[in-house]
């Protein structure tokens, strides 16, 4: 006799987890272009976003704007992401900053390639035209010693100031501008080094090795060297940028490049050096543009503007005396060329005028007593 079997249902129910649909926090929020087919998380500076804004702004996520779970990465012994505590200055919204130059990856390569191409063409044409034959021994000595020494200052700032802090800013927009600043300095230092090699080959009596000795031991350059080395030791990224681009560059950089070399080179039969040094001045003009925009934003911040001004004034009291000393130590080189356009006092006053104007008109900060 067979044992009866229990019949199984034809379609048994199977157990599956049931999905629960919820609004993702970022996707549920309203953004400037939420209803637009051209979607972005930011408000453009103008009616439409520029290529610079599209490829730079918000490339670096920020918990205050996108990452509601906090930073997804961090440092081993420190805070995560891009800490705002890396500078004493504060902003209600660091993402307001825009680089007036609109620098991003493509422009870095394009602009610097154009400068290098132009410099190389100028140097090649100078050799063909035998433009160096009119140089006097006095001017040759001036260039080999002083322009060669300046190469060390540019390289030190590019590598140990701007490259060192280009990761420290709280937004990608700021860091990109500082990285471009580093590229400018390093390229200009390289241009000076290549120029030194060219002159060593084509100018009779040109000593292409003396610049190292001048930078390390000549008393005239020790103030500049000390100033540069102290800048490399600045721990606050904003202080490093401010002390370099606002104070040092105005009182020392512009003084040497613009108020000395570019003023007297042609009078001494040299039409090549000004074209090279002029590229460095153009670099600084662009770098000063983003620096002015950044610190103007900070001193006009509704919540933190007053505190930021106080901190910048504190930094001025530290760095202005150092840069003034560096500039004054350079005074003897004004008497080295046979042909001079203006005395050191007039050149230095012009440099100080530039800094005073920047502080009063743009940053609205009281001028330190050392500049009066």
PDB file of N, CA and C in Angstrom, residues 223-224 227 251-252 255 322-332 334 344 348:
ATOM      1  N   UNK A 223      70.104  90.047   1.618  1.00  0.00           N
ATOM      2  CA  UNK A 223      68.782  90.449   2.093  1.00  0.00           C
ATOM      3  C   UNK A 223      67.673  89.795   1.292  1.00  0.00           C
ATOM      4  N   UNK A 224      67.827  89.726  -0.031  1.00  0.00           N
ATOM      5  CA  UNK A 224      66.849  89.063  -0.886  1.00  0.00           C
ATOM      6  C   UNK A 224      66.809  87.572  -0.580  1.00  0.00           C
ATOM      7  N   UNK A 227      64.993  86.995   2.630  1.00  0.00           N
ATOM      8  CA  UNK A 227      63.569  87.239   2.449  1.00  0.00           C
ATOM      9  C   UNK A 227      62.908  86.036   1.782  1.00  0.00           C
ATOM     10  N   UNK A 251      57.784  95.293  -3.487  1.00  0.00           N
ATOM     11  CA  UNK A 251      58.938  96.036  -2.973  1.00  0.00           C
ATOM     12  C   UNK A 251      60.271  95.552  -3.531  1.00  0.00           C
ATOM     13  N   UNK A 252      60.361  94.285  -3.913  1.00  0.00           N
ATOM     14  CA  UNK A 252      61.633  93.733  -4.376  1.00  0.00           C
ATOM     15  C   UNK A 252      61.538  93.281  -5.838  1.00  0.00           C
ATOM     16  N   UNK A 255      60.775  96.163  -8.190  1.00  0.00           N
ATOM     17  CA  UNK A 255      61.925  97.063  -8.082  1.00  0.00           C
ATOM     18  C   UNK A 255      63.074  96.594  -8.963  1.00  0.00           C
ATOM     19  N   UNK A 322      61.019  93.238   6.329  1.00  0.00           N
ATOM     20  CA  UNK A 322      61.941  92.278   5.713  1.00  0.00           C
ATOM     21  C   UNK A 322      62.170  92.608   4.238  1.00  0.00           C
ATOM     22  N   UNK A 323      61.106  92.946   3.530  1.00  0.00           N
ATOM     23  CA  UNK A 323      61.249  93.256   2.109  1.00  0.00           C
ATOM     24  C   UNK A 323      61.911  94.609   1.894  1.00  0.00           C
ATOM     25  N   UNK A 324      61.672  95.556   2.779  1.00  0.00           N
ATOM     26  CA  UNK A 324      62.353  96.852   2.671  1.00  0.00           C
ATOM     27  C   UNK A 324      63.853  96.669   2.842  1.00  0.00           C
ATOM     28  N   UNK A 325      64.246  95.857   3.806  1.00  0.00           N
ATOM     29  CA  UNK A 325      65.675  95.586   4.012  1.00  0.00           C
ATOM     30  C   UNK A 325      66.281  94.917   2.777  1.00  0.00           C
ATOM     31  N   UNK A 326      65.561  93.952   2.212  1.00  0.00           N
ATOM     32  CA  UNK A 326      66.058  93.266   1.013  1.00  0.00           C
ATOM     33  C   UNK A 326      66.235  94.251  -0.134  1.00  0.00           C
ATOM     34  N   UNK A 327      65.263  95.157  -0.299  1.00  0.00           N
ATOM     35  CA  UNK A 327      65.342  96.150  -1.375  1.00  0.00           C
ATOM     36  C   UNK A 327      66.502  97.110  -1.155  1.00  0.00           C
ATOM     37  N   UNK A 328      66.661  97.587   0.066  1.00  0.00           N
ATOM     38  CA  UNK A 328      67.737  98.546   0.353  1.00  0.00           C
ATOM     39  C   UNK A 328      69.119  97.922   0.207  1.00  0.00           C
ATOM     40  N   UNK A 329      69.229  96.634   0.485  1.00  0.00           N
ATOM     41  CA  UNK A 329      70.517  95.957   0.301  1.00  0.00           C
ATOM     42  C   UNK A 329      70.931  95.912  -1.161  1.00  0.00           C
ATOM     43  N   UNK A 330      69.955  95.984  -2.059  1.00  0.00           N
ATOM     44  CA  UNK A 330      70.262  95.948  -3.492  1.00  0.00           C
ATOM     45  C   UNK A 330      70.770  97.279  -4.033  1.00  0.00           C
ATOM     46  N   UNK A 331      70.720  98.319  -3.237  1.00  0.00           N
ATOM     47  CA  UNK A 331      71.044  99.660  -3.733  1.00  0.00           C
ATOM     48  C   UNK A 331      72.384  99.748  -4.473  1.00  0.00           C
ATOM     49  N   UNK A 332      73.458  99.083  -4.038  1.00  0.00           N
ATOM     50  CA  UNK A 332      74.744  99.227  -4.747  1.00  0.00           C
ATOM     51  C   UNK A 332      74.706  98.825  -6.217  1.00  0.00           C
ATOM     52  N   UNK A 334      72.629  99.579  -8.402  1.00  0.00           N
ATOM     53  CA  UNK A 334      72.152 100.680  -9.243  1.00  0.00           C
ATOM     54  C   UNK A 334      73.328 101.481  -9.833  1.00  0.00           C
ATOM     55  N   UNK A 344      68.505 105.045  -7.241  1.00  0.00           N
ATOM     56  CA  UNK A 344      67.797 104.039  -6.454  1.00  0.00           C
ATOM     57  C   UNK A 344      66.622 104.643  -5.703  1.00  0.00           C
ATOM     58  N   UNK A 348      62.949 103.039  -5.848  1.00  0.00           N
ATOM     59  CA  UNK A 348      62.345 102.445  -4.653  1.00  0.00           C
ATOM     60  C   UNK A 348      61.036 103.144  -4.296  1.00  0.00           C
TER      61      UNK A 348
END
